[in-house]
Amino acid sequence: MNTPDHITRAQAVRSDLAPVAEALERCGCAVNLKIVSDRTLAAVLMSATFTGSPALAHKLVRDIRDVARAQGIDLDGIVCDHDDLRADQQRIGFVCLCPARKPSRKAA
């Protein structure tokens, strides 16, 4: 059975991000990129787990979104858990799971 097209595209996005992840690792941020299926969007989203600076985490998330967009993949709609960002900054396409800040879902 062939790999579904959206899985193949997500794998290509992850491959294109390798230099970004390597640069962050040199800065002391451990980056673990995973492919996660999202039935609501009928697409594949990538989620990143970070240790280190939340600012670097957000930058990587934006870079992932931009790479996906360049390939015609729209990943907008997943809200970042950091409540210190403006609403337009939160709609960045991925869930930021930086352990420095815990998700505040109860406050919603």
GROMACS .gro file of C-alpha atoms in nm:
model
  108
    1MET     CA    1   0.000   0.000   0.000
    2ASN     CA    2   0.129   0.346  -0.091
    3THR     CA    3   0.192   0.612   0.171
    4PRO     CA    4  -0.096   0.868   0.172
    5ASP     CA    5  -0.004   1.195   0.001
    6HIS     CA    6  -0.051   1.408   0.314
    7ILE     CA    7   0.186   1.181   0.509
    8THR     CA    8   0.446   1.208   0.233
    9ARG     CA    9   0.417   1.587   0.233
   10ALA     CA   10   0.451   1.603   0.611
   11GLN     CA   11   0.764   1.389   0.594
   12ALA     CA   12   0.905   1.631   0.336
   13VAL     CA   13   0.831   1.923   0.570
   14ARG     CA   14   1.016   1.747   0.852
   15SER     CA   15   1.311   1.678   0.622
   16ASP     CA   16   1.329   2.044   0.518
   17LEU     CA   17   1.338   2.147   0.885
   18ALA     CA   18   1.646   1.942   0.970
   19PRO     CA   19   1.883   2.243   0.938
   20VAL     CA   20   1.655   2.451   1.163
   21ALA     CA   21   1.647   2.178   1.428
   22GLU     CA   22   2.025   2.136   1.411
   23ALA     CA   23   2.079   2.511   1.459
   24LEU     CA   24   1.855   2.511   1.766
   25GLU     CA   25   2.034   2.210   1.911
   26ARG     CA   26   2.361   2.402   1.884
   27CYS     CA   27   2.191   2.677   2.091
   28GLY     CA   28   2.105   2.424   2.363
   29CYS     CA   29   1.745   2.346   2.264
   30ALA     CA   30   1.661   1.977   2.231
   31VAL     CA   31   1.407   1.943   1.952
   32ASN     CA   32   1.191   1.638   1.889
   33LEU     CA   33   0.977   1.664   1.577
   34LYS     CA   34   0.687   1.422   1.538
   35ILE     CA   35   0.425   1.368   1.271
   36VAL     CA   36   0.073   1.368   1.411
   37SER     CA   37  -0.243   1.306   1.209
   38ASP     CA   38  -0.521   1.561   1.253
   39ARG     CA   39  -0.863   1.440   1.140
   40THR     CA   40  -1.023   1.782   1.178
   41LEU     CA   41  -0.794   1.939   0.921
   42ALA     CA   42  -0.765   1.616   0.720
   43ALA     CA   43  -0.393   1.683   0.705
   44VAL     CA   44  -0.077   1.607   0.891
   45LEU     CA   45   0.047   1.849   1.153
   46MET     CA   46   0.385   1.846   1.317
   47SER     CA   47   0.428   1.900   1.687
   48ALA     CA   48   0.753   1.992   1.854
   49THR     CA   49   0.861   1.932   2.212
   50PHE     CA   50   1.115   2.182   2.332
   51THR     CA   51   1.353   2.234   2.619
   52GLY     CA   52   1.511   2.575   2.644
   53SER     CA   53   1.397   2.921   2.547
   54PRO     CA   54   1.026   2.967   2.466
   55ALA     CA   55   1.128   3.238   2.217
   56LEU     CA   56   1.336   2.985   2.022
   57ALA     CA   57   1.048   2.738   2.039
   58HIS     CA   58   0.810   2.992   1.888
   59LYS     CA   59   1.063   3.076   1.615
   60LEU     CA   60   1.094   2.710   1.519
   61VAL     CA   61   0.715   2.674   1.515
   62ARG     CA   62   0.688   2.970   1.278
   63ASP     CA   63   0.962   2.824   1.058
   64ILE     CA   64   0.774   2.492   1.041
   65ARG     CA   65   0.456   2.674   0.939
   66ASP     CA   66   0.637   2.872   0.669
   67VAL     CA   67   0.800   2.561   0.521
   68ALA     CA   68   0.462   2.388   0.513
   69ARG     CA   69   0.297   2.688   0.344
   70ALA     CA   70   0.570   2.696   0.078
   71GLN     CA   71   0.469   2.337  -0.005
   72GLY     CA   72   0.100   2.429  -0.021
   73ILE     CA   73   0.014   2.278   0.318
   74ASP     CA   74  -0.205   2.498   0.541
   75LEU     CA   75  -0.145   2.419   0.907
   76ASP     CA   76  -0.314   2.722   1.062
   77GLY     CA   77  -0.575   2.669   1.328
   78ILE     CA   78  -0.389   2.501   1.614
   79VAL     CA   79  -0.349   2.738   1.907
   80CYS     CA   80  -0.024   2.779   2.096
   81ASP     CA   81  -0.058   2.715   2.469
   82HIS     CA   82   0.144   3.023   2.566
   83ASP     CA   83  -0.104   3.280   2.697
   84ASP     CA   84   0.143   3.569   2.676
   85LEU     CA   85   0.110   3.589   2.297
   86ARG     CA   86  -0.138   3.801   2.104
   87ALA     CA   87  -0.424   3.611   1.944
   88ASP     CA   88  -0.276   3.652   1.595
   89GLN     CA   89   0.056   3.515   1.720
   90GLN     CA   90  -0.117   3.215   1.877
   91ARG     CA   91  -0.274   3.106   1.548
   92ILE     CA   92   0.061   2.984   1.421
   93GLY     CA   93  -0.031   2.639   1.300
   94PHE     CA   94   0.114   2.419   1.573
   95VAL     CA   95   0.080   2.340   1.940
   96CYS     CA   96   0.387   2.466   2.126
   97LEU     CA   97   0.470   2.221   2.403
   98CYS     CA   98   0.759   2.405   2.568
   99PRO     CA   99   0.793   2.258   2.919
  100ALA     CA  100   0.893   2.599   3.056
  101ARG     CA  101   0.524   2.695   3.049
  102LYS     CA  102   0.237   2.462   3.130
  103PRO     CA  103  -0.080   2.475   2.916
  104SER     CA  104  -0.353   2.683   3.078
  105ARG     CA  105  -0.657   2.509   2.935
  106LYS     CA  106  -0.854   2.548   3.261
  107ALA     CA  107  -0.845   2.927   3.231
  108ALA     CA  108  -1.029   2.920   2.898
   0.00000   0.00000   0.00000
